[in-house]
Coordinates of C-alpha atoms in Angstrom, one line a residue:
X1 CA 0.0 0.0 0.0
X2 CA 2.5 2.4 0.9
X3 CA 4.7 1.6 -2.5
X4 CA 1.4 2.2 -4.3
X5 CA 1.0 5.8 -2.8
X6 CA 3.9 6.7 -3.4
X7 CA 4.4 5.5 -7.4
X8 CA 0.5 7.8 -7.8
X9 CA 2.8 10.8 -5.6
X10 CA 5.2 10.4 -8.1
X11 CA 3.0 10.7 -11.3
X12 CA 1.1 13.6 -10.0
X13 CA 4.4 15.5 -10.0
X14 CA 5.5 14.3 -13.5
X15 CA 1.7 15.4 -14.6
X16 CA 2.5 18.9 -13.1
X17 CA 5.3 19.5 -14.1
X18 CA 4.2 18.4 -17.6
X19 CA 1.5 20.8 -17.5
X20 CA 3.4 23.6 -16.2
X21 CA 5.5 23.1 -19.1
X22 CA 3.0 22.9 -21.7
X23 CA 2.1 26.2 -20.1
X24 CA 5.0 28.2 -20.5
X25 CA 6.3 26.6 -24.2
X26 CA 4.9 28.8 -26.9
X27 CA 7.0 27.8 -29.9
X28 CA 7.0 30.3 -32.8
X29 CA 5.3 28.3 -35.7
X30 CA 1.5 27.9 -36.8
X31 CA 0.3 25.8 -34.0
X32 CA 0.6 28.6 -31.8
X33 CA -2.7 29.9 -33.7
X34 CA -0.1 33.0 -35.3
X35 CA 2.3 32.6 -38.6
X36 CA 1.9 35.6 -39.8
X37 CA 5.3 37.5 -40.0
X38 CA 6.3 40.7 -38.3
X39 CA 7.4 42.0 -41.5
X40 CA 4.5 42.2 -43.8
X41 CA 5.8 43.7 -46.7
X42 CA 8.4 41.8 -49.2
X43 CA 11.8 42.9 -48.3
X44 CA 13.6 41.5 -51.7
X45 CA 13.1 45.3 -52.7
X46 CA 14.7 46.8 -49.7
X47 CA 17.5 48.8 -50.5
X48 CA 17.9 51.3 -47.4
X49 CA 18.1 50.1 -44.2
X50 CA 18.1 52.6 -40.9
X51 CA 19.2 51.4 -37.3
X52 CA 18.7 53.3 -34.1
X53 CA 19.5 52.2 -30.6
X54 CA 18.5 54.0 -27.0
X55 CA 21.6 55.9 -27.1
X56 CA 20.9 58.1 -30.0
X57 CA 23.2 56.6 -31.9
X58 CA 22.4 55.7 -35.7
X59 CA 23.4 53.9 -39.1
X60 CA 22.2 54.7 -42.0
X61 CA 22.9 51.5 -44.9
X62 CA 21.8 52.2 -48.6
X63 CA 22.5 49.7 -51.3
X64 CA 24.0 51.3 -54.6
X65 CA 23.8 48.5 -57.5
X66 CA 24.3 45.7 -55.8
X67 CA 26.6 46.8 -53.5
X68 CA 25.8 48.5 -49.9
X69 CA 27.2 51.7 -48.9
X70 CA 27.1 53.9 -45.5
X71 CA 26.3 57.0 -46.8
X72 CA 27.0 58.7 -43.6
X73 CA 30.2 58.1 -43.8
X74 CA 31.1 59.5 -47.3
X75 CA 29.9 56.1 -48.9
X76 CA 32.6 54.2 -47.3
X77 CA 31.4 50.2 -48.5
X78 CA 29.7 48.3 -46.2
X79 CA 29.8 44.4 -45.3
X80 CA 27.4 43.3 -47.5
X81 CA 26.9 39.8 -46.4
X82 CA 26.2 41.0 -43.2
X83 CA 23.1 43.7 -44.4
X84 CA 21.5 41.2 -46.5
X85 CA 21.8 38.6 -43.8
X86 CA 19.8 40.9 -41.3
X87 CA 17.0 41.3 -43.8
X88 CA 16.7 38.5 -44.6
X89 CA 16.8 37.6 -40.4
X90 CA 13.5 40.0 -39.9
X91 CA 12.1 38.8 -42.9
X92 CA 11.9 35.3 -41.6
X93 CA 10.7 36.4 -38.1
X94 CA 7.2 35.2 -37.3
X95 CA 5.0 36.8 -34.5
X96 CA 3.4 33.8 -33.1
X97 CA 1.2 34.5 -29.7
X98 CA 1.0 38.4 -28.5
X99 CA 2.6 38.3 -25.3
X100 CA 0.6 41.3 -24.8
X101 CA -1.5 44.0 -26.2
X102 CA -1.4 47.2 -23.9
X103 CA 0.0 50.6 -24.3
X104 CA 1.8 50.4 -20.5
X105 CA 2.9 47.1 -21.8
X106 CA 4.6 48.4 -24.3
X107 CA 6.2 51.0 -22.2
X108 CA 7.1 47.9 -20.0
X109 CA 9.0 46.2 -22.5
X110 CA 10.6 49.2 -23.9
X111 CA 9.1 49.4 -27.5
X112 CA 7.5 52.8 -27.3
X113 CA 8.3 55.4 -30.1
X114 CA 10.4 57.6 -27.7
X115 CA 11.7 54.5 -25.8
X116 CA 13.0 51.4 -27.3
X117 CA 15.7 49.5 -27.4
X118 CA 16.1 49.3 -31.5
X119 CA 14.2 50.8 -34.2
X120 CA 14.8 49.7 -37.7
X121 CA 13.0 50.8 -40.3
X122 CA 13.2 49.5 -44.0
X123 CA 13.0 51.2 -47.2
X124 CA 12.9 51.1 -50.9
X125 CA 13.5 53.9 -52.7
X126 CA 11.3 56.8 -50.9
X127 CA 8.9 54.0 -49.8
X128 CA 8.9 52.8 -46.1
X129 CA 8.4 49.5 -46.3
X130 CA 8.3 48.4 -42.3
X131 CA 9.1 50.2 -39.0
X132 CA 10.0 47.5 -36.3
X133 CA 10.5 48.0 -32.5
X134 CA 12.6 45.8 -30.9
X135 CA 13.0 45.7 -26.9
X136 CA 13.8 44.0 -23.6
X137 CA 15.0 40.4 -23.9
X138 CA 12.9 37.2 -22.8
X139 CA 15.6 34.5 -22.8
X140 CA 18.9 34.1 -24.1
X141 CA 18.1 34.3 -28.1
X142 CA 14.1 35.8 -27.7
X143 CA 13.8 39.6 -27.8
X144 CA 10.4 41.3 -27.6
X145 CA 9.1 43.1 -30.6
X146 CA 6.5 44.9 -32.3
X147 CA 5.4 46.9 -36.0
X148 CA 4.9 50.5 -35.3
X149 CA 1.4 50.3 -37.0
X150 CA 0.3 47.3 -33.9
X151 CA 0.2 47.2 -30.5
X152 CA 0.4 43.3 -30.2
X153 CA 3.6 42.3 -28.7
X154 CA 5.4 39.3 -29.5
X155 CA 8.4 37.1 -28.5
X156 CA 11.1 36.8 -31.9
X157 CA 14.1 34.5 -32.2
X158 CA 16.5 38.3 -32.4
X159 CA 19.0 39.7 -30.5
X160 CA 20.4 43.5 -30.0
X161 CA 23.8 42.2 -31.1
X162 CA 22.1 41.3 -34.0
X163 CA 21.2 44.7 -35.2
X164 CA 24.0 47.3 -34.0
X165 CA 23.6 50.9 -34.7
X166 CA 27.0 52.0 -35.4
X167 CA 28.7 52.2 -38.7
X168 CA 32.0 50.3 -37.3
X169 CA 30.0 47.3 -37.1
X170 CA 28.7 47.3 -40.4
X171 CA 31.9 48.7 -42.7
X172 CA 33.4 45.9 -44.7
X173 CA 36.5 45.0 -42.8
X174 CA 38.4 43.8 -45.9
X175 CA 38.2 47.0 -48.1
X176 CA 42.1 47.0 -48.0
X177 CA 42.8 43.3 -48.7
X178 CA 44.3 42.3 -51.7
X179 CA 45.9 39.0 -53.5
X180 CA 49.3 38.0 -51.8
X181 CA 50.3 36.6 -55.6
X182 CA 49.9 40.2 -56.4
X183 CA 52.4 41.6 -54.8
X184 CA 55.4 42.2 -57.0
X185 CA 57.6 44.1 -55.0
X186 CA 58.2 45.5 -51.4
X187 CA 60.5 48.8 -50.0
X188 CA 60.4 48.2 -46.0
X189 CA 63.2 49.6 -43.6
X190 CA 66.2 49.7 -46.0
X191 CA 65.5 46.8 -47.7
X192 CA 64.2 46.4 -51.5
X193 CA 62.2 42.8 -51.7
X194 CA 61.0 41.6 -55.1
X195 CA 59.1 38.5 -56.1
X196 CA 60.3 36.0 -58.2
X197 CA 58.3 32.8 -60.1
X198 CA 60.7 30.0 -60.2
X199 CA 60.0 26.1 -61.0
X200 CA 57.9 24.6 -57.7
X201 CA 59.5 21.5 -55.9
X202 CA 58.7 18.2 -57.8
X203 CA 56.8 15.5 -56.2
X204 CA 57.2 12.0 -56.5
X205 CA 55.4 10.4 -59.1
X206 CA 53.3 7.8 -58.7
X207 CA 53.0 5.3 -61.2
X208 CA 49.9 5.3 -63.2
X209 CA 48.4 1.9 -62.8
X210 CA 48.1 2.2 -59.1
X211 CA 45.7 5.5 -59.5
X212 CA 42.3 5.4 -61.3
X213 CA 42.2 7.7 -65.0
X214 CA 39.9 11.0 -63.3
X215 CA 42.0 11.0 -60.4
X216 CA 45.3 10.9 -63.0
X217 CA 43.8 13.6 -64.9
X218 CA 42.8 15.7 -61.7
X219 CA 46.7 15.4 -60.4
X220 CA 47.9 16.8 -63.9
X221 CA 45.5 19.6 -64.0
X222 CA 46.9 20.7 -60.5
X223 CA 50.6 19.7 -61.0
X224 CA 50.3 22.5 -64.2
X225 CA 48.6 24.9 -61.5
X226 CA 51.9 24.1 -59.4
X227 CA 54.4 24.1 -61.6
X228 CA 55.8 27.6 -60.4
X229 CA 55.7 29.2 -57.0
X230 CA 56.1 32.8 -55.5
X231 CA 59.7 33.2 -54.1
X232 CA 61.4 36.6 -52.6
X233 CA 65.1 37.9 -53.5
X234 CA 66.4 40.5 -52.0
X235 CA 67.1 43.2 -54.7
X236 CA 69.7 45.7 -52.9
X237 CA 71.9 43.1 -50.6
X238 CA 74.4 44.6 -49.0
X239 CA 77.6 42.3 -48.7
X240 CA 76.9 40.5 -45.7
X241 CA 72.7 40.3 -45.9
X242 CA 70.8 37.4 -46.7
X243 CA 66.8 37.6 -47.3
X244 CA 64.8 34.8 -45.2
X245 CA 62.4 33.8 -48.3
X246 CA 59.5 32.6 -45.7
X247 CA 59.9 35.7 -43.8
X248 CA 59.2 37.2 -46.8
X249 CA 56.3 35.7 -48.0
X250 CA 54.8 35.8 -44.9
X251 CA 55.0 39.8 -44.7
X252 CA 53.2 39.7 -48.3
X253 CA 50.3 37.6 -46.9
X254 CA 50.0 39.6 -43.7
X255 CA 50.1 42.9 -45.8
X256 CA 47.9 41.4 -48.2
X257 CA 44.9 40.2 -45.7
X258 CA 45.1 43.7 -43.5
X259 CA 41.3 44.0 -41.5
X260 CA 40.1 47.2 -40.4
X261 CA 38.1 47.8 -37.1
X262 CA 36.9 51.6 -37.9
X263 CA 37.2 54.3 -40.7
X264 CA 38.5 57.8 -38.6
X265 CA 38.0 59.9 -41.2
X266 CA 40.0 62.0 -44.0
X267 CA 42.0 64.1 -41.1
X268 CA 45.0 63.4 -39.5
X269 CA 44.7 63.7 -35.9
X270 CA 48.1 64.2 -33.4
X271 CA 46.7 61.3 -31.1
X272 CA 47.4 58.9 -34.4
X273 CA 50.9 59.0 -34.0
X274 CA 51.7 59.4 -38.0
X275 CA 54.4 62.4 -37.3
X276 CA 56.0 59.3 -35.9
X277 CA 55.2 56.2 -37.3
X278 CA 56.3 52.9 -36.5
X279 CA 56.3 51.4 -39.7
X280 CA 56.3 52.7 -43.6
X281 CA 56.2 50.1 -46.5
X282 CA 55.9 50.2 -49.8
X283 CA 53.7 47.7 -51.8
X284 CA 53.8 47.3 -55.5
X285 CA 51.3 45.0 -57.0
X286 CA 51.5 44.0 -61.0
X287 CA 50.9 47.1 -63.4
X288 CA 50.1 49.0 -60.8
X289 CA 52.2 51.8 -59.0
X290 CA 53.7 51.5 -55.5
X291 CA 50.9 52.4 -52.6
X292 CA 52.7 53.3 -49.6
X293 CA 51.5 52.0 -45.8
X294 CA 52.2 54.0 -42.9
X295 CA 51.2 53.0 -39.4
X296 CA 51.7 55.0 -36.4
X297 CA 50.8 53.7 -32.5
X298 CA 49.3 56.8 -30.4
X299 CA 49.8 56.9 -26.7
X300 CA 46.1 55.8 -26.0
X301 CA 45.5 52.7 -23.6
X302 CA 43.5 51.1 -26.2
X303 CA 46.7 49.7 -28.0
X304 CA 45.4 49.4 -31.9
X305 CA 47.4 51.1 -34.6
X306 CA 46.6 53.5 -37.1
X307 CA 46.7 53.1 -40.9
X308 CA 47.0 55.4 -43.1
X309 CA 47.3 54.1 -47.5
X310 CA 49.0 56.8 -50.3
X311 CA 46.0 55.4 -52.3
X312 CA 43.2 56.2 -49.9
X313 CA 42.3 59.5 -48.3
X314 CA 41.1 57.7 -45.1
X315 CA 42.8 56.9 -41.9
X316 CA 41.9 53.5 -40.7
X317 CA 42.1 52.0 -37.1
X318 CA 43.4 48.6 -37.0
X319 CA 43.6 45.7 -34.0
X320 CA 46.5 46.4 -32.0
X321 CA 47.7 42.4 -32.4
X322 CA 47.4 43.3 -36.3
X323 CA 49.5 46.3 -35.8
X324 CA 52.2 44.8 -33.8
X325 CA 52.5 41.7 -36.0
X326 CA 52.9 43.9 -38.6
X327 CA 55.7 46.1 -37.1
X328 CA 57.3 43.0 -36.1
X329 CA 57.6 41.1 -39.4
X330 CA 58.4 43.6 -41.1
X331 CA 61.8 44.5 -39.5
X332 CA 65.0 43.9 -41.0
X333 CA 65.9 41.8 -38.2
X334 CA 62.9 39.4 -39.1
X335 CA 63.1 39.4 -42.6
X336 CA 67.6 38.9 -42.5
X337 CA 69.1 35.6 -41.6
X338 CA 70.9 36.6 -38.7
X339 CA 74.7 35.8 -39.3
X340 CA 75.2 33.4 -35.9
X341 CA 71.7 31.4 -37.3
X342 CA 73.6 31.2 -41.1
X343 CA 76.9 29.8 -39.3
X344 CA 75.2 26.8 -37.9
X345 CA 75.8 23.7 -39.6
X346 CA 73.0 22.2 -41.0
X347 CA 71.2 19.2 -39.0

């Protein structure tokens, strides 16, 4: 008897619980008696998409062609990837049950006009196609939300880091980068590097009958790819300097894959530390003309670098680990075989 009340205890919980669950799951799909989604208009049109946070501050992205732009900052390109994938990320989000339906609530969960925690509002052409409130958070990926034309609130799989509303976030961080097989010629602290093609290492062959024909036919197609490689001479050595090829090549590839974290603007500012810069290079691509880098380090706590190109009328922040890999490797000291190194016999 007393087994038996305690197996029925045991099952009332596992029924409450159950219940309480049921309760307080709301999954965003048709069964929840809503599919329709937040944004009602198509967004395949948009091409203008405006971002405010509770801050004040704001980002302005307009798409040019095919390509995205910040206009607020003198058109300066913008990760494109990264706008389209936010559309496309609000116009996939359904609203489901309305958590609520009140003016105070929407005070409460911050998605008033005058207080909210994101606006967004997207255009095409002088048409605004949706205005979209966006508030406190209900979970770790659910953020409340709302259309300016409703009053229904409603939980959406979003969150504020999703949709930031400053124009460092959205600039495309490779504008600078270019093709390290490009690069035809660098000028860096005394020292005049050049690239060379020369015939690529051989591999050993393997004999036909132990490969199948496509995959014999795939390895020649690549072995012509291969058949020269990118190598770096040193075109001004003195009598007693000697180039470290690698060193070399691995300059190019950091020069050539440079990120930016912020555009500063067109004017130089004393805390950049260019009266004084740490490093100037010169990069020479094929049929092109030499663009020159300068970086200077301010005196700010912060630690990133400055960038400035002879082809570009911006000053660029970079990471501070970018900045000092580059100042680094780009020594004479790291690009030299040091004489006691050249000495040892080989192993």
């Amino acid at each position: 008897m007393k087994r038996t009340i305690q197996i029925l205890v045991v099952l009332f919980i596992v029924q409450v619980g159950f219940a309480i669950g049921m309760n307080f799951y709301q999954p965003q799909n048709a069964q929840t008696g809503g599919d329709d989604k937040l944004v009602a208009a198509k967004t395949d049109k948009v091409d203008r998409v405006t971002i405010e946070d509770s801050e004040g501050a704001k980002v302005v992205l307009a798409k040019t062609g095919k390509d995205w732009k910040l206009p607020d900052q003198d058109n300066f390109p913008a990760d494109g990837n990264k706008v389209d994938g936010l559309i496309s990320k609000l116009a996939g989000l359904h609203e489901g049950l309305p958590i609520a339906t009140s003016g105070g609530a929407i005070k409460r969960f911050k998605l008033a006009k005058d207080d909210f925690e994101r606006r967004i509002t997207l255009a095409r052409g002088d048409e605004t196609t949706a205005v979209l409130y966006f508030g406190t958070s209900q979970g770790t990926h659910q953020i409340h939300a709302r259309r300016d034309d409703q009053n229904e609130v409603y939980a959406v799989t979003m969150g504020s880091y999703d949709t930031p509303a400053k124009a460092d976030d959205w600039i495309d961080s490779t504008v600078l980068q270019i093709s390290p097989d490009d690069i035809v010629k660098m000028d860096v602290d005394g020292l005049s590097l050049v690239a060379k093609t020369v015939p690529a290492p051989k591999k050993a062959d393997v004999k036909s009958a132990d490969k199948p024909a496509a995959s014999e036919n795939a390895d020649t197609a690549d072995q012509q790819k291969a058949e020269t490689r990118t190598s770096w001479e040193l075109a001004n050595a003195g009598p007693d300097q000697k180039l470290q090829p690698a060193a070399a090549s691995t300059l190019a590839a950091m020069v050539a894959k440079v990120r930016i974290s912020s555009v500063l603007g067109t004017d130089a500012k004393p805390e950049y530390g260019m009266d004084k810069p740490v490093l100037t290079l010169s990069v020479t691509q094929k049929d092109q003309q030499p663009v020159t880098y300068v970086i200077g380090k301010g005196d700010g706590k912060d630690g990133d670098y400055t960038l400035k190109l002879s082809s570009r009328p911006e000053y660029f922040r970079i990471a501070g680990y970018t900045g000092k890999q580059l100042v680094q490797h780009a020594d004479a000291a790291s690009l030299l075989v040091n004489k006691k190194d050249d000495a040892k016999p080989a192993p």
